[in-house]
Coordinates of C-alpha atoms in Angstrom, one line a residue:
M1 CA -10.3 -39.0 25.8
T2 CA -12.6 -35.9 27.2
S3 CA -13.5 -34.0 24.6
R4 CA -11.3 -31.1 26.1
R5 CA -8.3 -33.1 25.5
W6 CA -9.2 -33.6 21.9
L7 CA -9.4 -30.0 21.7
W8 CA -6.0 -29.5 23.0
L9 CA -4.6 -32.1 20.7
F10 CA -6.0 -30.1 17.8
L11 CA -4.6 -27.2 18.5
L12 CA -1.4 -28.7 19.0
G13 CA -1.5 -30.4 15.8
L14 CA -2.8 -27.0 13.9
S15 CA -0.3 -25.1 16.0
A16 CA 2.6 -27.5 14.5
A17 CA 1.1 -27.4 10.3
F18 CA 0.7 -23.5 10.9
L19 CA 4.5 -22.9 12.5
L20 CA 6.6 -25.2 10.3
N21 CA 8.0 -23.0 7.5
L22 CA 5.7 -20.1 8.3
G23 CA 8.5 -17.5 7.5
S24 CA 9.9 -19.0 4.3
W25 CA 7.9 -16.9 2.0
G26 CA 8.3 -12.8 2.6
P27 CA 5.4 -10.9 3.1
L28 CA 3.0 -10.3 0.0
E29 CA 1.5 -7.0 -1.6
S30 CA -0.8 -5.3 -1.2
S31 CA -2.4 -5.9 2.4
E32 CA 0.5 -8.4 4.1
A33 CA 2.9 -6.1 3.0
R34 CA 1.7 -2.7 4.0
Y35 CA 0.8 -4.1 7.8
S36 CA 4.6 -5.9 8.2
E37 CA 6.0 -2.3 6.7
I38 CA 4.1 -0.2 8.8
G39 CA 4.6 -2.4 11.8
R40 CA 8.3 -2.0 11.3
E41 CA 8.4 1.6 10.8
M42 CA 6.5 2.3 14.2
L43 CA 8.8 0.1 15.7
V44 CA 11.9 1.7 14.5
G45 CA 10.5 5.3 14.7
Q46 CA 8.8 4.5 18.1
D47 CA 6.0 6.8 17.2
W48 CA 2.8 4.4 18.1
L49 CA 0.1 6.9 17.7
H50 CA 0.7 7.9 14.1
P51 CA 1.2 5.1 11.4
R52 CA 3.5 5.5 8.4
L53 CA 3.7 3.8 5.4
L54 CA 7.0 4.3 3.1
G55 CA 7.6 7.4 5.3
I56 CA 4.0 8.9 4.9
Y57 CA 1.5 9.1 7.5
H58 CA -1.0 6.3 6.7
F59 CA -4.7 6.5 8.8
H60 CA -6.7 3.6 6.9
K61 CA -7.1 1.3 9.8
P62 CA -7.1 2.1 13.5
P63 CA -3.7 1.4 15.3
L64 CA -4.0 -1.9 17.1
T65 CA -2.9 -4.6 14.3
Y66 CA -0.1 -2.1 13.5
W67 CA 0.5 -2.4 17.6
L68 CA 0.5 -6.0 17.1
T69 CA 2.8 -6.2 14.4
A70 CA 5.2 -4.4 15.6
A71 CA 5.0 -6.5 19.0
G72 CA 5.7 -9.6 17.1
L73 CA 8.8 -7.9 15.3
G74 CA 9.9 -6.5 18.6
L75 CA 9.5 -9.6 20.4
F76 CA 10.4 -12.1 17.5
G77 CA 12.7 -10.4 15.4
K78 CA 12.2 -8.1 12.0
T79 CA 11.4 -11.2 9.7
T80 CA 7.8 -12.6 8.3
L81 CA 7.8 -15.1 11.3
G82 CA 7.9 -11.9 13.2
V83 CA 4.9 -10.8 11.3
R84 CA 2.8 -13.6 11.2
L85 CA 3.3 -15.3 14.4
L86 CA 0.3 -13.2 16.4
P87 CA -2.1 -13.7 14.0
V88 CA -1.7 -17.4 14.1
L89 CA -2.2 -17.2 18.3
A90 CA -4.9 -15.2 17.4
V91 CA -6.7 -17.8 15.4
L92 CA -5.8 -20.9 17.2
L93 CA -7.6 -18.3 20.0
Q94 CA -10.4 -18.3 18.1
V95 CA -10.8 -22.2 18.2
V96 CA -11.0 -21.8 22.0
L97 CA -13.7 -19.4 21.9
M98 CA -15.8 -21.5 19.5
Y99 CA -15.7 -24.2 21.7
G100 CA -16.7 -22.1 24.1
L101 CA -19.8 -20.4 22.1
G102 CA -20.2 -24.5 21.3
L103 CA -20.8 -25.3 24.8
L104 CA -23.3 -22.4 25.1
L105 CA -25.2 -23.3 22.0
F106 CA -25.2 -27.2 22.7
Q107 CA -26.3 -26.9 26.0
Q108 CA -23.2 -28.1 27.2
D109 CA -22.4 -30.6 24.4
R110 CA -19.2 -31.1 24.9
A111 CA -19.0 -33.2 21.7
R112 CA -20.4 -30.9 19.7
A113 CA -18.5 -28.1 20.9
L114 CA -15.5 -30.1 19.7
A115 CA -16.8 -30.5 16.5
A116 CA -17.7 -26.7 16.0
A117 CA -14.1 -25.8 17.4
V118 CA -12.7 -28.6 14.8
I119 CA -14.7 -27.7 11.5
Y120 CA -13.8 -23.8 12.4
G121 CA -10.5 -24.1 12.4
T122 CA -10.1 -26.0 9.4
L123 CA -12.4 -23.8 7.0
P124 CA -10.1 -22.7 4.1
V125 CA -11.2 -19.0 5.1
V126 CA -9.9 -19.1 8.6
L127 CA -6.6 -20.6 7.0
I128 CA -6.4 -17.5 5.0
S129 CA -7.1 -15.1 7.5
A130 CA -4.2 -16.9 9.8
L131 CA -1.5 -16.5 6.8
N132 CA -2.2 -13.3 5.3
V133 CA -1.8 -10.7 8.1
T134 CA -4.7 -8.2 8.1
T135 CA -7.2 -6.6 10.6
D136 CA -9.7 -9.5 10.1
A137 CA -7.9 -12.3 11.9
Y138 CA -7.4 -9.8 15.0
L139 CA -11.1 -8.5 14.4
A140 CA -12.8 -11.9 14.4
T141 CA -11.1 -12.7 17.3
L142 CA -12.4 -10.0 19.1
E143 CA -15.9 -10.1 18.1
L144 CA -15.8 -13.7 19.0
A145 CA -14.6 -13.0 22.7
A146 CA -16.9 -10.2 22.7
A147 CA -19.9 -12.3 21.7
Y148 CA -18.9 -15.3 24.2
G149 CA -18.5 -12.7 27.1
I150 CA -22.1 -11.4 26.7
L151 CA -23.7 -14.9 25.9
R152 CA -21.4 -16.3 29.0
Y153 CA -22.8 -13.7 31.2
Y154 CA -26.4 -14.2 30.2
A155 CA -26.3 -17.5 30.7
G156 CA -25.9 -16.8 34.7
G157 CA -22.0 -16.0 34.6
G158 CA -20.6 -13.2 36.6
A159 CA -19.9 -9.6 35.6
R160 CA -16.3 -10.8 34.2
W161 CA -17.7 -12.0 31.5
L162 CA -19.7 -8.8 31.1
Y163 CA -16.6 -6.8 31.1
L164 CA -15.0 -9.4 28.2
F165 CA -17.4 -8.1 26.3
W166 CA -16.9 -4.4 26.8
V167 CA -13.1 -4.9 26.4
G168 CA -13.8 -6.7 23.4
L169 CA -15.8 -4.7 21.7
G170 CA -13.3 -1.7 22.1
L171 CA -10.3 -3.3 21.0
A172 CA -12.7 -4.2 18.1
F173 CA -13.5 -0.8 17.6
L174 CA -10.1 0.1 17.6
T175 CA -8.9 -2.3 14.9
K176 CA -11.6 -2.1 12.4
G177 CA -13.9 1.0 13.5
P178 CA -17.8 0.4 13.8
V179 CA -17.6 -3.0 11.7
G180 CA -16.5 -4.7 15.0
F181 CA -19.8 -4.3 16.4
V182 CA -21.5 -7.1 13.8
L183 CA -21.3 -10.2 15.5
P184 CA -21.3 -9.1 18.8
L185 CA -24.5 -7.2 18.4
M186 CA -26.0 -10.0 16.0
A187 CA -25.4 -12.7 19.4
V188 CA -27.1 -9.8 21.3
V189 CA -30.2 -9.8 19.3
G190 CA -30.1 -13.1 18.4
H191 CA -30.6 -14.1 22.1
Y192 CA -33.7 -12.0 22.6
F193 CA -35.5 -12.3 19.3
K194 CA -39.0 -13.8 20.1
Q195 CA -37.5 -16.0 22.9
G196 CA -39.0 -14.3 26.2
Q197 CA -35.4 -14.4 27.6
I198 CA -35.8 -12.9 31.1
R199 CA -33.2 -9.9 31.0
R200 CA -31.0 -9.6 33.6
P201 CA -31.2 -6.5 35.7
F202 CA -29.1 -3.2 34.9
T203 CA -26.4 -2.4 36.9
G204 CA -23.3 -0.8 37.7
H205 CA -21.1 -3.3 36.0
H206 CA -22.9 -2.1 32.7
W207 CA -21.8 1.6 33.5
L208 CA -18.4 0.8 34.0
G209 CA -18.0 -1.7 31.0
L210 CA -19.3 1.3 28.7
G211 CA -16.6 3.6 30.5
L212 CA -14.1 0.9 29.5
F213 CA -15.2 0.6 26.0
L214 CA -15.1 4.3 25.4
V215 CA -11.3 4.5 27.1
V216 CA -10.0 1.5 25.2
G217 CA -12.1 2.4 21.6
L218 CA -12.4 5.9 21.2
S219 CA -8.8 6.9 23.2
W220 CA -7.1 6.9 19.8
Y221 CA -9.3 9.0 17.9
S222 CA -10.0 11.3 20.3
Y223 CA -6.2 12.0 20.8
L224 CA -5.8 12.4 16.9
V225 CA -9.5 14.6 16.2
A226 CA -7.4 16.7 19.5
E227 CA -4.7 17.1 17.5
N228 CA -6.2 18.0 14.0
S229 CA -10.3 18.5 13.9
A230 CA -9.6 17.3 9.7
F231 CA -9.5 13.7 11.3
L232 CA -13.3 13.9 12.8
R233 CA -14.3 14.0 9.1
Y234 CA -11.7 12.0 7.7
F235 CA -12.9 8.8 10.3
L236 CA -16.4 9.6 9.9
F237 CA -17.2 10.3 6.3
E238 CA -13.9 9.2 4.2
H239 CA -13.1 5.6 6.3
T240 CA -17.2 5.0 7.2
V241 CA -19.4 6.1 4.7
E242 CA -17.5 6.3 1.7
R243 CA -15.8 3.0 2.4
F244 CA -19.3 1.8 2.6
A245 CA -21.2 3.3 -0.1
N246 CA -18.6 4.1 -2.7
A247 CA -17.0 1.6 -4.7
A248 CA -14.1 4.1 -6.0
T249 CA -13.2 5.2 -2.7
F250 CA -10.3 2.0 -2.6
N251 CA -10.8 0.7 -5.6
R252 CA -12.4 -2.4 -3.9
A253 CA -15.5 -2.7 -6.2
K254 CA -17.6 -6.0 -6.4
P255 CA -20.8 -7.2 -7.8
W256 CA -23.6 -7.4 -5.0
W257 CA -23.5 -11.5 -5.4
F258 CA -19.5 -11.4 -4.8
Y259 CA -20.3 -13.0 -1.2
L260 CA -22.8 -15.0 -1.8
V261 CA -20.6 -17.2 -4.5
L262 CA -16.9 -16.5 -2.4
A263 CA -18.5 -17.7 1.3
P264 CA -19.7 -20.8 0.5
A265 CA -16.3 -21.7 -1.9
T266 CA -14.2 -20.8 1.2
S267 CA -15.9 -22.9 3.4
L268 CA -16.5 -25.8 1.5
P269 CA -17.3 -28.9 1.6
W270 CA -18.8 -27.9 4.9
A271 CA -21.5 -25.2 3.1
I272 CA -22.7 -27.8 1.2
A273 CA -23.8 -29.8 4.3
L274 CA -25.3 -26.7 5.6
V275 CA -27.5 -25.7 2.2
V276 CA -28.9 -29.4 1.7
R277 CA -29.5 -30.1 5.0
A278 CA -31.1 -26.8 5.9
I279 CA -33.2 -27.1 2.5
K280 CA -34.1 -30.9 4.2
T281 CA -34.9 -29.4 7.4
P282 CA -38.8 -28.1 7.6
W283 CA -38.5 -24.6 9.2
S284 CA -41.2 -25.3 12.4
T285 CA -39.1 -28.1 13.4
V286 CA -35.8 -25.8 14.1
P287 CA -36.1 -24.4 17.6
R288 CA -36.0 -20.8 17.7
P289 CA -32.2 -20.1 19.2
W290 CA -31.2 -22.0 16.1
Q291 CA -33.6 -19.9 13.5
N292 CA -32.1 -16.6 15.3
V293 CA -28.7 -18.1 14.5
L294 CA -29.3 -18.5 10.9
I295 CA -31.1 -14.9 10.7
F296 CA -28.8 -13.1 12.9
W297 CA -25.5 -14.6 12.9
V298 CA -25.2 -15.5 9.0
L299 CA -28.0 -13.8 6.8
V300 CA -28.2 -10.5 8.2
P301 CA -24.2 -9.9 8.4
L302 CA -24.3 -11.4 5.2
L303 CA -26.9 -8.6 3.4
F304 CA -24.9 -5.9 5.2
F305 CA -21.7 -6.8 3.7
S306 CA -23.1 -7.4 0.4
L307 CA -24.8 -4.3 0.5
S308 CA -21.3 -2.6 0.9
K309 CA -19.7 -0.9 -2.2
S310 CA -16.0 -2.2 -0.7
K311 CA -15.7 -6.1 -0.7
L312 CA -12.9 -8.1 0.3
L313 CA -12.9 -11.9 1.1
L314 CA -12.1 -11.5 4.6
Y315 CA -14.7 -8.7 5.4
V316 CA -17.0 -11.6 5.8
L317 CA -15.2 -14.0 8.4
P318 CA -17.6 -12.7 11.1
I319 CA -20.7 -15.2 9.4
F320 CA -18.5 -18.2 9.8
P321 CA -19.0 -18.8 13.4
G322 CA -22.7 -19.0 12.9
V323 CA -22.0 -20.9 9.5
V324 CA -20.0 -23.4 11.7
L325 CA -22.4 -24.0 14.7
L326 CA -25.6 -24.1 12.1
T327 CA -23.2 -27.0 10.4
V328 CA -22.9 -28.8 13.5
Y329 CA -26.7 -28.7 14.6
Y330 CA -27.9 -29.7 11.2
L331 CA -25.7 -32.4 10.7
G332 CA -26.5 -33.6 14.2
R333 CA -30.0 -34.1 13.5
C334 CA -28.8 -36.7 10.6
T335 CA -28.9 -40.5 11.7
E336 CA -25.5 -42.4 11.4
A337 CA -26.5 -43.8 7.9
A338 CA -27.0 -40.4 6.6
L339 CA -24.0 -39.1 8.4
H340 CA -21.7 -41.9 7.0
R341 CA -23.0 -40.6 3.5
W342 CA -21.5 -37.1 4.1
Y343 CA -18.4 -39.0 5.6
V344 CA -18.1 -41.2 2.5
G345 CA -18.5 -38.0 0.1
I346 CA -16.3 -35.4 2.5
V347 CA -13.6 -37.7 2.4
A348 CA -13.7 -38.4 -1.3
F349 CA -14.0 -34.6 -2.1
Y350 CA -10.7 -34.6 0.1
G351 CA -9.3 -36.9 -1.7
L352 CA -9.5 -35.4 -4.5
L353 CA -8.4 -32.2 -3.9
L354 CA -5.1 -33.9 -3.0
G355 CA -4.6 -36.0 -6.0
L356 CA -5.1 -32.7 -7.8
L357 CA -2.6 -31.5 -6.2
C358 CA -0.1 -34.5 -6.7
V359 CA -0.4 -34.1 -10.8
L360 CA -0.3 -30.3 -10.3
P361 CA 3.7 -29.8 -10.6
I362 CA 2.9 -31.9 -14.0
F363 CA -0.3 -29.8 -15.2
T364 CA 1.8 -26.5 -14.3
T365 CA 4.3 -27.6 -17.3
V366 CA 1.5 -28.3 -19.5
V367 CA -1.0 -25.1 -18.6
D368 CA 0.6 -21.9 -18.1
L369 CA -1.1 -20.5 -14.6
G370 CA 1.7 -18.3 -13.8
F371 CA 3.2 -20.1 -11.3
E372 CA 5.3 -23.5 -11.2
V373 CA 5.2 -26.2 -8.6
K374 CA 8.1 -28.4 -8.0
P375 CA 7.8 -32.2 -7.9
I376 CA 9.3 -32.9 -4.8
T377 CA 6.1 -31.1 -3.1
T378 CA 3.7 -33.7 -4.3
V379 CA 5.3 -35.6 -0.9
W380 CA 3.1 -34.1 0.9
P381 CA -0.4 -34.5 -0.4
A382 CA 0.5 -37.8 -1.5
A383 CA 1.2 -38.8 2.1
G384 CA -2.5 -37.0 3.1
V385 CA -4.1 -39.3 0.3
L386 CA -2.4 -42.7 2.0
V387 CA -3.4 -41.6 5.5
L388 CA -7.0 -40.9 4.3
V389 CA -6.9 -44.3 2.6
L390 CA -6.0 -45.9 6.1
L391 CA -8.5 -43.9 7.7
L392 CA -11.6 -45.4 5.4
T393 CA -10.0 -48.8 5.4
L394 CA -8.6 -49.8 8.9
W395 CA -10.1 -47.4 11.2
N396 CA -13.3 -49.1 12.8
Q397 CA -14.7 -46.6 15.0
V398 CA -18.4 -47.6 15.3
R399 CA -19.8 -43.6 15.7
I400 CA -18.8 -41.4 12.3
A401 CA -18.5 -38.2 13.6
P402 CA -15.0 -38.7 15.1
R403 CA -14.2 -40.0 11.8
L404 CA -15.3 -37.5 10.1
L405 CA -13.3 -34.8 12.1
V406 CA -10.1 -36.6 12.2
A407 CA -10.2 -36.7 8.4
T408 CA -10.6 -33.3 8.3
V409 CA -7.8 -32.1 10.2
V410 CA -5.7 -35.0 8.3
F411 CA -6.8 -32.8 5.4
T412 CA -6.1 -29.3 6.6
V413 CA -2.7 -30.2 8.4
T414 CA -1.7 -31.6 4.5
L415 CA -2.8 -28.5 2.4
L416 CA -1.0 -26.3 4.9
L417 CA 2.1 -28.2 4.4
T418 CA 1.8 -28.0 1.3
A419 CA 1.0 -24.6 0.6
K420 CA 4.2 -23.1 2.1
P421 CA 6.6 -24.7 -0.3
I422 CA 4.5 -23.6 -3.3
M423 CA 4.2 -19.9 -1.7
Q424 CA 7.8 -20.1 -1.3
Q425 CA 8.6 -21.1 -4.7
N426 CA 6.4 -18.4 -6.2
E427 CA 6.8 -15.5 -4.5
L428 CA 7.4 -13.2 -7.6
A429 CA 4.7 -14.9 -8.7
F430 CA 2.4 -13.9 -5.7
N431 CA 3.6 -10.5 -5.4
G432 CA 6.3 -11.2 -3.0
S433 CA 9.4 -8.8 -3.1
R434 CA 12.1 -11.2 -1.4
P435 CA 13.9 -12.7 -4.4
L436 CA 14.0 -8.9 -5.7
A437 CA 15.8 -8.1 -2.0
E438 CA 18.0 -11.4 -2.4
F439 CA 19.2 -10.1 -5.9
I440 CA 20.0 -6.6 -4.3
R441 CA 22.0 -7.9 -1.7
A442 CA 23.8 -10.4 -3.7
K443 CA 25.0 -7.9 -6.4
Q444 CA 26.0 -5.7 -3.0
L445 CA 23.9 -3.1 -4.3
Q446 CA 21.7 -2.9 -0.6
T447 CA 23.6 0.5 0.5
R448 CA 22.6 2.6 -2.9
Q449 CA 19.1 4.5 -2.6
V450 CA 16.4 2.3 -4.2
L451 CA 13.7 3.6 -6.8
V452 CA 10.5 1.7 -7.4
Y453 CA 8.1 2.7 -10.6
N454 CA 5.0 3.5 -10.2
E455 CA 4.0 1.1 -7.8
L456 CA 3.8 0.9 -3.8
L457 CA 5.9 -1.9 -2.7
P458 CA 6.4 -1.8 1.2
S459 CA 7.3 -5.9 1.1
L460 CA 10.7 -4.8 -0.4
A461 CA 11.0 -1.7 2.2
F462 CA 10.1 -4.8 4.7
E463 CA 12.9 -7.2 3.2
L464 CA 15.8 -4.4 2.9
E465 CA 14.9 -2.6 6.2
K466 CA 15.4 1.0 4.3
L467 CA 12.5 2.9 2.9
P468 CA 12.6 2.7 -1.2
V469 CA 11.7 6.5 -3.0
S470 CA 8.3 5.8 -5.2
L471 CA 8.0 7.4 -8.5
H472 CA 4.2 8.0 -9.0
D473 CA 3.4 8.2 -13.0
G474 CA -0.2 7.8 -12.7
N475 CA -0.6 4.2 -10.4
S476 CA -3.7 5.4 -8.2
S477 CA -2.5 2.9 -5.7
L478 CA 0.4 5.7 -5.1
Q479 CA -1.8 8.7 -4.6
R480 CA -1.0 9.1 -1.0
E481 CA -2.9 11.1 1.8
T482 CA -0.7 13.8 2.8
Q483 CA -2.7 16.3 4.3
F484 CA -1.8 15.7 7.6
E485 CA 2.0 15.7 7.1
R486 CA 3.6 18.4 8.9
N487 CA 6.5 19.4 6.5
D488 CA 7.7 18.6 3.1
T489 CA 9.6 15.7 4.3
W490 CA 8.0 13.0 2.8
R491 CA 8.6 14.1 -0.6
R492 CA 11.6 12.9 -0.4
N493 CA 10.3 9.2 0.0
L494 CA 7.5 10.2 -3.1
I495 CA 8.1 11.7 -6.6
Y496 CA 5.2 12.6 -8.6
L497 CA 7.1 12.4 -12.0
Q498 CA 4.4 14.6 -13.2
D499 CA 5.7 17.6 -11.0
A500 CA 8.3 19.5 -12.6
R501 CA 8.9 20.9 -9.1
Q502 CA 10.7 17.4 -8.0
E503 CA 12.7 16.9 -11.3
P504 CA 16.0 18.7 -9.7
Y505 CA 15.3 16.3 -6.9
L506 CA 15.1 13.2 -8.8
G507 CA 17.9 14.5 -11.1
S508 CA 20.3 14.2 -8.4
L509 CA 19.0 10.6 -6.6
L510 CA 20.0 9.1 -11.0
L511 CA 23.6 11.0 -10.2
Q512 CA 24.2 8.7 -7.3
H513 CA 23.9 5.7 -9.2
P514 CA 20.5 4.1 -7.9
V515 CA 18.7 1.0 -8.2
L516 CA 15.7 1.3 -10.7
L517 CA 12.7 -1.3 -10.3
V518 CA 10.7 -1.5 -13.0
K519 CA 7.4 -3.7 -13.3
G520 CA 6.6 -4.4 -16.6
E521 CA 8.2 -1.1 -18.9
L522 CA 8.9 2.4 -18.3
R523 CA 6.5 4.7 -20.5
P524 CA 7.9 6.1 -23.2
E525 CA 7.9 9.9 -21.9
R526 CA 10.4 8.1 -19.1
Q527 CA 12.6 6.0 -21.1
W528 CA 15.6 9.0 -20.7
M529 CA 15.9 7.9 -17.1
L530 CA 17.7 4.5 -17.9
R531 CA 20.7 5.9 -19.5
Y532 CA 21.6 6.4 -15.9
F533 CA 22.2 2.5 -15.8
S534 CA 24.2 0.3 -17.5
Q535 CA 23.3 -3.1 -16.4
Q536 CA 19.7 -5.0 -15.7
Q537 CA 18.6 -8.2 -14.9
K538 CA 15.4 -9.6 -15.4
L539 CA 13.2 -11.1 -12.4
G540 CA 9.4 -12.3 -13.0
K541 CA 7.8 -9.1 -14.1
W542 CA 10.1 -6.9 -12.6
T543 CA 13.5 -5.6 -14.1
V544 CA 16.0 -4.4 -11.9
W545 CA 18.4 -1.5 -13.4
W546 CA 21.7 -0.4 -12.0

């Protein structure tokens, strides 16, 4: 079969592995739950320009991710499946774009382009981005589309590819702001740096493309600034400069070396192959285009994100297309004998991980890991080990690369199928609220007002399809940005327990026989609230009072 048919087969298998039981566990705190609930509230309220989280304006991110989440809920139902389906499709589109980028950078070598697509689609960090609803999966898709558009245009493509570049940039800006420029800009710089490329002439298409970017990327920001001039400082400083320079702004402080450890760890085993082969390959023998990919697609963005004071794993997704392309390039320089050694080592690594998953139920009974795994879950990793053994012993394909890629796909599919029941079995341990919502429904308490003590819990609002009242007692995550509210109605959803002016409202709620959720223990000075409740039930770290 052609490499393109293999690509579609891979996409079909990966889609099946993603979609099977995709909604079997609820949205997890904190990021996925926030995006899920904001999308639900946007769909219910039909206000597409002013995102709300638990009834209060929430402008931390531009609206594209919220729009897509609301669209998924509208199309596929107000369920977790509706939330997660579009990010999965976005990641599958990334795989197709990686194939296209591979064709461009490998001079139409379809086998290597296929290898790049398969390796990218099976990276652990990419799988995490697909199953954890945030801006990052969408942002990575749009950045890849913009990078592919401009490189295809530079390779002699028509003006439509230039428009893809500008529209991709605009949508990326509407997804996460200026950080959406990182990969497309590095692709442009890498294309020209010391390569003596002939520049294509500047035409009216460039002006039209720039106009498209301004309309698509800046329209929402412009509307809000026109509505309230205070948004200008809010977007430029608090969510751009402060996010980058001040670790305390969003409580995401990490050491400078955070990505240097986590990026390779979440791209194993390919990170090891890339580092080892790059060290063994003399720099002078590496063609300038691939030197530029390493410098501008990987090292410069990695430095940029490492300098930022605010760090999360998925922020560095833009570096992984470069990592994958370089891995394919360096392994492509290996002899068949050397590649066979990598094949044996990588398959052994896969087998070891699957073997550990097989004994995980036993291990969790001996060591307190904070979660449990039922024995039936081992069916999937055991089957994966069996398939890998059969691949090693029975498949006599002469070339090593196809066997390596198939083994990678088998491992990835097995990993996805194993992870989902583990997530479902441990929702409370992994910060999900579905068991809490199910308990409230089972006790027929869903019509009562729900009070959540000192925790921001949008996942519960999503599951119950109603807004709880948050009781703020010092938790910084409940310090909401209410400066853009037009009246005081937000106080119905957020009570500051230290504010004596809100005591009458709290008292009226307690007299209505609400449900109170407490994670851990109430502070001693808040114990008086418990006299309004006669029953309690412990669920994980939570106590439900009613």
